[in-house]
Amino acid sequence: MGEVIVVTSGKGGVGKTTTAANIGTALALMERRVVLLDADIGLRNLDVVMGLENRIVYDLVDVVTGVCRVKQAMIKDKRFNESLFLLPAAQTKDKTAVTPEQMKKLTTELKEEYDYVIVDCPAGIEQGFKNAIAGADRAVVVTTPEVSAVRDADRIIGLLEASEMPEVQLMINRIRPKMVKRGDMMDIDDIIDILAVDLIGVVPEDDKIVVSTNRGEPTVLDANSKAGQAYRNIARRITGEQVPLMPLEEEVGFMGRVKQLFGFGR
Amino acid sequence: MLDILGRVFGRDDAPSKEIAKERLRLVLVHDRATVSPQFLELIKEEVIGVITGYMDIDEDGVEVSIHSMDKSVALVANIPIRRMKRAVKAV
Ligand SMILES: Nc1ncnc2c1ncn2[C@@H]1O[C@H](COP(=O)(O)OP(=O)(O)O)[C@@H](O)[C@H]1O
Ligand SMILES: [Mg+2]
């Protein structure tokens, strides 16, 4: 029996889709069988981030309304040997085309056969959110180190607790170590302290995310990307491994050391 | 002039993350309290329970609410007194 994990946030643009794509791909790299389920009906994105947009025939709404079978709508990612699949969102319908009961039935069916079902949640706290969390065993709440994103994460965590989500964990995205160091960005402890929630991982700001999204190749496939490394660690933690947080500080170059020596340029 | 610029960009102030934390703390006190009106109702019931032991109050007139001021958030209770009980004097 697999696990259904919803990636959610409240605020838009904090990195839910990027996170769903990378965690799913990292789990597939670890030879788990994974379904990526795009629940952002009307604003389909996961297909593009995964580079699978040209292969869509059927979508989530077709599946729940019985237009096609689940297997017909699932797109196999050929980079992985029968281990990574995408179930795309509908683009022309809206969020009310699916009900929480239908979602729960679908994810329950999927986790019979797959190890992980990763659900990409839309922004907001309305029907789309309720659909996305309906069948989930665990929620990963994504935030960035900003007042508005943390505030929305707090609201979402409250709603998840009220709906009795078995496990809720926080992922902090787009941390910039230099800004944290000079006191211009909240750090991990500040945010955990405020939200009082377990941490699943921290992903640094990384230009390679943009490059890999341009190409339609998740960043975890890039061995040299810090964000990719962070996502691979998160995937390992999801499978139950104990993995320490990686150091985010960049190496201070020679000039940096000189400046530090003279006490300026922090 | 330079001084004003310095202040506008927060150079003389606390690091901006401290400002962010303080703003978050305040906004969350308010958010978390307003998320559940039941929470205020619960407090109100308990406050009435405690006070009635000492004085005769107008229970229907009791108001409990959260007020946010400039730099703080307060729980404000307005409890109309009908009559003081004699025992209070002895305390
Ligand atoms: N760690 C990161 N570093 C740099 N850019 C990022 C990072 N995470 C997300 N982004 C960028 O932020 C934007 C929003 O991300 P997305 O995953 O679409 O958010 P959401 O699904 O929450 O709306 C995208 O352009 C994405 O490439
Ligand atoms: Mg998205």
Short mmCIF file of C-alpha atoms and ligand atoms in Angstrom, two decimals:
data_model
loop_
_atom_site.label_atom_id
_atom_site.label_comp_id
_atom_site.label_asym_id
_atom_site.label_seq_id
_atom_site.Cartn_x
_atom_site.Cartn_y
_atom_site.Cartn_z
CA MET A 1 0.00 0.00 0.00
CA GLY A 2 1.47 3.32 -1.08
CA GLU A 3 1.27 6.82 0.35
CA VAL A 4 -0.58 9.87 -0.96
CA ILE A 5 1.31 13.11 -0.39
CA VAL A 6 -0.20 16.50 -1.19
CA VAL A 7 2.07 19.47 -1.87
CA THR A 8 0.26 22.61 -0.79
CA SER A 9 0.87 26.20 0.37
CA GLY A 10 -2.00 28.68 0.39
CA LYS A 11 -0.01 31.34 -1.42
CA GLY A 12 0.63 30.95 -5.13
CA GLY A 13 4.06 30.97 -6.74
CA VAL A 14 6.01 29.63 -3.76
CA GLY A 15 7.10 26.46 -5.57
CA LYS A 16 4.42 23.77 -5.16
CA THR A 17 4.56 22.53 -8.74
CA THR A 18 8.36 22.62 -8.81
CA THR A 19 8.40 20.68 -5.55
CA ALA A 20 5.86 18.07 -6.66
CA ALA A 21 7.83 17.46 -9.88
CA ASN A 22 11.18 17.19 -8.13
CA ILE A 23 10.09 15.05 -5.19
CA GLY A 24 8.24 12.70 -7.56
CA THR A 25 11.20 12.43 -9.91
CA ALA A 26 13.64 11.90 -7.02
CA LEU A 27 11.48 9.09 -5.67
CA ALA A 28 11.42 7.51 -9.13
CA LEU A 29 15.24 7.78 -9.20
CA MET A 30 15.16 5.75 -5.98
CA GLU A 31 13.22 3.09 -7.87
CA ARG A 32 9.87 3.78 -6.26
CA ARG A 33 6.79 3.68 -8.45
CA VAL A 34 5.30 7.16 -8.54
CA VAL A 35 2.23 8.93 -9.90
CA LEU A 36 2.29 12.72 -10.17
CA LEU A 37 -1.27 13.96 -9.97
CA ASP A 38 -1.94 17.53 -11.09
CA ALA A 39 -4.94 18.77 -9.10
CA ASP A 40 -4.64 22.36 -10.28
CA ILE A 41 -7.62 22.13 -12.60
CA GLY A 42 -7.81 25.02 -15.06
CA LEU A 43 -4.17 26.01 -14.51
CA ARG A 44 -2.33 22.88 -15.55
CA ASN A 45 1.45 23.21 -15.07
CA LEU A 46 2.99 20.01 -13.85
CA ASP A 47 3.03 18.63 -17.42
CA VAL A 48 5.19 21.53 -18.60
CA VAL A 49 7.60 21.38 -15.66
CA MET A 50 8.01 17.65 -16.37
CA GLY A 51 8.38 18.21 -20.11
CA LEU A 52 5.42 15.92 -20.88
CA GLU A 53 2.98 18.50 -22.25
CA ASN A 54 2.91 17.13 -25.79
CA ARG A 55 1.69 13.71 -24.82
CA ILE A 56 -1.57 14.52 -23.07
CA VAL A 57 -4.70 12.85 -24.37
CA TYR A 58 -7.03 12.48 -21.41
CA ASP A 59 -7.04 14.28 -18.06
CA LEU A 60 -8.12 14.04 -14.43
CA VAL A 61 -11.69 15.17 -15.13
CA ASP A 62 -12.02 12.55 -17.89
CA VAL A 63 -10.96 9.92 -15.38
CA VAL A 64 -13.34 10.87 -12.55
CA THR A 65 -16.27 11.33 -14.91
CA GLY A 66 -15.65 7.95 -16.52
CA VAL A 67 -14.76 9.20 -20.00
CA CYS A 68 -11.65 7.00 -19.89
CA ARG A 69 -9.90 4.57 -17.59
CA VAL A 70 -7.14 5.74 -15.25
CA LYS A 71 -4.49 3.86 -17.21
CA GLN A 72 -5.48 5.61 -20.43
CA ALA A 73 -4.96 9.05 -18.93
CA MET A 74 -1.62 8.34 -17.28
CA ILE A 75 1.43 9.48 -19.20
CA LYS A 76 4.50 7.34 -18.76
CA ASP A 77 7.72 9.28 -18.34
CA LYS A 78 10.05 7.44 -20.72
CA ARG A 79 13.15 8.64 -18.88
CA PHE A 80 12.17 6.20 -16.16
CA ASN A 81 11.58 2.56 -16.58
CA GLU A 82 7.90 2.10 -15.76
CA SER A 83 8.28 4.00 -12.51
CA LEU A 84 7.06 7.56 -13.15
CA PHE A 85 3.63 8.57 -14.41
CA LEU A 86 1.74 11.83 -14.76
CA LEU A 87 -2.00 12.23 -14.43
CA PRO A 88 -2.59 15.71 -15.91
CA ALA A 89 -5.18 18.26 -14.79
CA ALA A 90 -7.92 19.39 -17.14
CA GLN A 91 -7.18 22.77 -18.66
CA THR A 92 -10.61 23.86 -19.85
CA LYS A 93 -12.77 22.90 -16.88
CA ASP A 94 -12.83 24.44 -13.43
CA LYS A 95 -12.16 23.18 -9.95
CA THR A 96 -15.77 22.24 -9.27
CA ALA A 97 -15.62 19.58 -12.00
CA VAL A 98 -14.23 17.22 -9.36
CA THR A 99 -15.41 16.52 -5.80
CA PRO A 100 -13.34 15.59 -2.74
CA GLU A 101 -15.08 12.18 -2.68
CA GLN A 102 -14.04 11.48 -6.27
CA MET A 103 -10.46 12.48 -5.50
CA LYS A 104 -10.36 10.28 -2.46
CA LYS A 105 -11.64 7.31 -4.44
CA LEU A 106 -9.08 7.89 -7.19
CA THR A 107 -6.04 8.27 -4.90
CA THR A 108 -7.10 5.26 -2.83
CA GLU A 109 -7.21 3.23 -6.04
CA LEU A 110 -3.83 4.54 -7.21
CA LYS A 111 -1.98 3.82 -3.98
CA GLU A 112 -2.97 0.17 -4.23
CA GLU A 113 -0.59 -0.10 -7.13
CA TYR A 114 2.00 2.67 -6.71
CA ASP A 115 4.38 3.52 -3.87
CA TYR A 116 3.73 7.25 -3.95
CA VAL A 117 1.00 9.48 -5.32
CA ILE A 118 2.22 13.09 -5.27
CA VAL A 119 -0.63 15.60 -5.59
CA ASP A 120 0.11 19.14 -6.83
CA CYS A 121 -2.39 21.41 -5.09
CA PRO A 122 -3.72 24.71 -6.46
CA ALA A 123 -3.23 27.93 -4.49
CA GLY A 124 -6.03 29.08 -2.21
CA ILE A 125 -8.25 27.45 0.38
CA GLU A 126 -11.35 26.80 -1.71
CA GLN A 127 -12.68 23.72 -3.47
CA GLY A 128 -9.44 22.99 -5.33
CA PHE A 129 -7.58 22.77 -2.03
CA LYS A 130 -10.26 20.55 -0.53
CA ASN A 131 -10.08 18.25 -3.56
CA ALA A 132 -6.30 18.01 -3.42
CA ILE A 133 -6.10 17.12 0.27
CA ALA A 134 -9.09 14.76 0.26
CA GLY A 135 -7.24 11.47 -0.05
CA ALA A 136 -3.85 12.49 1.33
CA ASP A 137 -1.96 10.66 4.06
CA ARG A 138 0.57 13.43 4.43
CA ALA A 139 0.84 17.11 3.51
CA VAL A 140 4.02 18.95 2.60
CA VAL A 141 3.37 22.66 3.13
CA VAL A 142 5.67 24.82 0.99
CA THR A 143 6.59 28.31 2.11
CA THR A 144 9.23 30.91 1.33
CA PRO A 145 10.95 33.02 4.01
CA GLU A 146 8.55 35.93 3.57
CA VAL A 147 5.88 37.33 5.87
CA SER A 148 2.98 36.75 3.47
CA ALA A 149 3.97 33.18 2.56
CA VAL A 150 4.54 32.16 6.18
CA ARG A 151 1.26 33.72 7.20
CA ASP A 152 -0.59 31.73 4.53
CA ALA A 153 1.28 28.57 5.54
CA ASP A 154 0.01 29.11 9.08
CA ARG A 155 -3.55 29.30 7.80
CA ILE A 156 -3.11 26.15 5.71
CA ILE A 157 -1.58 24.23 8.61
CA GLY A 158 -4.60 25.20 10.71
CA LEU A 159 -6.96 23.92 8.02
CA LEU A 160 -4.99 20.69 7.60
CA GLU A 161 -5.09 20.06 11.33
CA ALA A 162 -8.82 20.78 11.40
CA SER A 163 -9.33 18.24 8.60
CA GLU A 164 -7.28 15.72 10.59
CA MET A 165 -4.43 15.30 8.12
CA PRO A 166 -2.34 12.47 9.63
CA GLU A 167 1.01 14.13 8.98
CA VAL A 168 1.92 17.75 8.19
CA GLN A 169 5.46 18.84 7.37
CA LEU A 170 6.97 22.11 6.24
CA MET A 171 9.30 22.74 3.32
CA ILE A 172 11.08 26.08 3.15
CA ASN A 173 11.87 27.11 -0.41
CA ARG A 174 14.08 29.80 -1.91
CA ILE A 175 16.31 30.38 1.09
CA ARG A 176 19.16 32.72 0.25
CA PRO A 177 22.02 31.99 2.65
CA LYS A 178 23.72 35.33 2.11
CA MET A 179 20.61 37.28 3.00
CA VAL A 180 20.00 35.09 6.03
CA LYS A 181 23.56 35.73 7.14
CA ARG A 182 23.23 39.47 7.00
CA GLY A 183 19.93 39.34 8.86
CA ASP A 184 17.72 40.30 5.93
CA MET A 185 15.88 37.02 5.62
CA MET A 186 14.18 34.86 8.23
CA ASP A 187 16.11 31.67 8.80
CA ILE A 188 14.94 28.10 9.31
CA ASP A 189 14.70 28.34 13.10
CA ASP A 190 12.71 31.57 12.96
CA ILE A 191 10.10 30.00 10.69
CA ILE A 192 9.87 26.68 12.51
CA ASP A 193 9.57 28.55 15.76
CA ILE A 194 6.67 30.62 14.47
CA LEU A 195 4.79 27.79 12.77
CA ALA A 196 5.54 25.03 15.31
CA VAL A 197 5.57 22.27 12.71
CA ASP A 198 7.99 19.51 11.62
CA LEU A 199 10.48 20.32 8.89
CA ILE A 200 10.90 18.00 5.87
CA GLY A 201 13.60 20.09 4.20
CA VAL A 202 14.99 23.38 2.96
CA VAL A 203 15.59 24.23 -0.70
CA PRO A 204 17.87 27.13 -1.61
CA GLU A 205 17.19 29.73 -4.27
CA ASP A 206 18.81 28.28 -7.38
CA ASP A 207 18.98 29.62 -10.95
CA LYS A 208 19.16 26.02 -12.14
CA ILE A 209 15.47 25.68 -11.26
CA VAL A 210 14.68 28.20 -14.00
CA VAL A 211 16.99 26.49 -16.47
CA SER A 212 15.57 23.06 -15.79
CA THR A 213 12.00 24.35 -15.98
CA ASN A 214 12.86 25.86 -19.37
CA ARG A 215 14.04 22.48 -20.54
CA GLY A 216 11.28 20.42 -18.95
CA GLU A 217 13.79 18.38 -16.96
CA PRO A 218 13.35 18.37 -13.18
CA THR A 219 16.34 19.78 -11.29
CA VAL A 220 16.95 16.55 -9.37
CA LEU A 221 18.34 15.14 -12.62
CA ASP A 222 21.15 17.71 -12.42
CA ALA A 223 23.86 16.35 -10.15
CA ASN A 224 25.43 19.78 -9.67
CA SER A 225 22.38 21.69 -8.57
CA LYS A 226 22.06 22.57 -4.88
CA ALA A 227 18.29 22.67 -5.14
CA GLY A 228 18.39 19.27 -6.85
CA GLN A 229 20.46 17.90 -3.99
CA ALA A 230 18.03 19.37 -1.46
CA TYR A 231 15.09 17.73 -3.23
CA ARG A 232 16.87 14.37 -3.37
CA ASN A 233 17.40 14.63 0.40
CA ILE A 234 13.72 15.42 0.92
CA ALA A 235 12.74 12.36 -1.12
CA ARG A 236 14.98 10.18 1.07
CA ARG A 237 13.38 11.63 4.21
CA ILE A 238 9.97 10.82 2.75
CA THR A 239 10.98 7.18 2.47
CA GLY A 240 11.91 7.25 6.15
CA GLU A 241 15.66 7.73 5.94
CA GLN A 242 17.34 10.07 8.41
CA VAL A 243 19.19 12.68 6.35
CA PRO A 244 20.79 15.73 8.01
CA LEU A 245 20.09 19.18 6.56
CA MET A 246 22.78 20.06 4.07
CA PRO A 247 24.88 23.17 4.63
CA LEU A 248 23.55 25.98 2.46
CA GLU A 249 26.42 28.39 2.93
CA GLU A 250 28.37 28.89 -0.24
CA GLU A 251 32.10 28.65 -0.01
CA VAL A 252 33.52 32.06 0.81
CA GLY A 253 36.03 32.94 -1.88
CA PHE A 254 39.46 34.52 -1.25
CA MET A 255 38.19 38.11 -1.40
CA GLY A 256 35.35 37.15 0.90
CA ARG A 257 37.86 35.87 3.44
CA VAL A 258 39.90 39.03 3.22
CA LYS A 259 36.79 41.13 3.79
CA GLN A 260 35.80 38.98 6.74
CA LEU A 261 39.27 39.41 8.19
CA PHE A 262 38.85 43.16 8.15
CA GLY A 263 35.37 42.98 9.53
CA PHE A 264 33.36 44.37 6.64
CA GLY A 265 31.34 43.04 3.76
CA ARG A 266 29.15 40.72 5.77
CA MET B 1 18.83 64.00 3.57
CA LEU B 2 21.25 61.12 3.76
CA ASP B 3 19.90 60.43 7.19
CA ILE B 4 16.36 60.12 5.88
CA LEU B 5 17.47 57.77 3.12
CA GLY B 6 19.26 55.69 5.69
CA ARG B 7 16.10 55.39 7.70
CA VAL B 8 13.83 54.70 4.74
CA PHE B 9 16.02 51.81 3.72
CA GLY B 10 16.25 50.65 7.29
CA ARG B 11 20.00 50.94 7.60
CA ASP B 12 19.91 52.30 11.14
CA ASP B 13 17.16 49.97 12.23
CA ALA B 14 17.14 46.37 13.37
CA PRO B 15 17.96 43.79 10.67
CA SER B 16 14.89 43.45 8.47
CA LYS B 17 14.32 39.86 9.51
CA GLU B 18 13.62 41.05 13.06
CA ILE B 19 10.98 43.38 11.66
CA ALA B 20 9.54 40.52 9.61
CA LYS B 21 9.38 38.26 12.66
CA GLU B 22 7.69 40.87 14.79
CA ARG B 23 5.11 41.64 12.11
CA LEU B 24 4.42 37.95 11.63
CA ARG B 25 4.04 37.39 15.34
CA LEU B 26 1.39 40.10 15.55
CA VAL B 27 -0.48 39.13 12.42
CA LEU B 28 -0.60 35.48 13.49
CA VAL B 29 -1.95 36.28 16.95
CA HIS B 30 -4.79 37.99 15.18
CA ASP B 31 -5.23 35.38 12.43
CA ARG B 32 -5.20 32.47 14.81
CA ALA B 33 -7.71 34.12 17.12
CA THR B 34 -10.08 35.10 14.34
CA VAL B 35 -9.91 31.70 12.68
CA SER B 36 -12.17 30.33 15.40
CA PRO B 37 -14.96 32.43 16.91
CA GLN B 38 -15.54 29.37 19.09
CA PHE B 39 -12.24 30.17 20.77
CA LEU B 40 -13.48 33.56 21.97
CA GLU B 41 -16.78 32.02 23.04
CA LEU B 42 -14.89 29.48 25.11
CA ILE B 43 -12.85 32.15 26.86
CA LYS B 44 -16.00 34.16 27.49
CA GLU B 45 -17.74 31.23 29.19
CA GLU B 46 -14.77 30.59 31.42
CA VAL B 47 -14.32 34.25 32.34
CA ILE B 48 -18.01 34.44 33.31
CA GLY B 49 -17.53 31.34 35.44
CA VAL B 50 -14.64 32.91 37.36
CA ILE B 51 -16.15 36.37 37.81
CA THR B 52 -19.60 35.27 39.00
CA GLY B 53 -17.97 33.85 42.11
CA TYR B 54 -17.12 37.41 43.16
CA MET B 55 -19.77 39.65 41.72
CA ASP B 56 -23.16 39.71 40.14
CA ILE B 57 -22.63 40.43 36.45
CA ASP B 58 -24.86 40.87 33.42
CA GLU B 59 -23.88 37.68 31.60
CA ASP B 60 -25.63 38.63 28.37
CA GLY B 61 -23.73 41.88 28.28
CA VAL B 62 -20.27 40.31 28.44
CA GLU B 63 -18.09 41.00 25.40
CA VAL B 64 -14.75 39.39 24.74
CA SER B 65 -12.74 40.44 21.72
CA ILE B 66 -9.28 40.74 20.28
CA HIS B 67 -7.98 44.23 19.60
CA SER B 68 -4.87 44.93 17.64
CA MET B 69 -3.11 48.15 18.37
CA ASP B 70 0.02 49.57 16.90
CA LYS B 71 2.55 47.21 18.42
CA SER B 72 0.49 44.79 20.42
CA VAL B 73 -2.60 42.65 20.41
CA ALA B 74 -4.88 42.57 23.46
CA LEU B 75 -7.70 40.42 24.70
CA VAL B 76 -10.34 42.87 25.88
CA ALA B 77 -13.21 41.81 28.11
CA ASN B 78 -16.11 44.12 28.88
CA ILE B 79 -18.06 42.81 31.86
CA PRO B 80 -21.00 44.89 33.12
CA ILE B 81 -21.39 44.58 36.91
CA ARG B 82 -24.91 44.47 38.36
CA ARG B 83 -24.03 44.26 42.02
CA MET B 84 -21.02 43.52 44.16
CA LYS B 85 -21.30 40.66 46.58
CA ARG B 86 -20.53 41.40 50.19
CA ALA B 87 -17.85 38.72 50.41
CA VAL B 88 -15.62 40.74 48.09
CA LYS B 89 -15.00 43.35 50.80
CA ALA B 90 -13.76 40.76 53.23
CA VAL B 91 -11.10 39.49 50.83
N1 LIG C 1 14.25 27.17 -5.28
C1 LIG C 1 13.94 27.94 -6.32
N2 LIG C 1 14.89 28.73 -6.90
C2 LIG C 1 14.59 29.50 -7.96
N3 LIG C 1 13.38 29.58 -8.53
C3 LIG C 1 12.38 28.84 -8.01
C4 LIG C 1 12.60 27.98 -6.88
N4 LIG C 1 11.44 27.37 -6.59
C5 LIG C 1 10.51 27.83 -7.48
N5 LIG C 1 11.07 28.70 -8.34
C6 LIG C 1 10.38 29.42 -9.44
O1 LIG C 1 9.25 30.09 -8.90
C7 LIG C 1 8.17 30.09 -9.81
C8 LIG C 1 6.92 29.53 -9.17
O2 LIG C 1 7.08 28.16 -8.90
P1 LIG C 1 5.90 27.10 -9.01
O3 LIG C 1 6.46 25.78 -8.66
O4 LIG C 1 5.18 27.22 -10.29
O5 LIG C 1 4.96 27.64 -7.81
P2 LIG C 1 3.45 27.27 -7.46
O6 LIG C 1 3.14 25.93 -8.03
O7 LIG C 1 3.45 27.25 -5.95
O8 LIG C 1 2.60 28.38 -7.99
C9 LIG C 1 8.62 29.29 -11.02
O9 LIG C 1 9.02 30.17 -12.01
C10 LIG C 1 9.80 28.48 -10.49
O10 LIG C 1 10.73 28.20 -11.49
MG MG C 2 1.49 25.37 -9.31
#
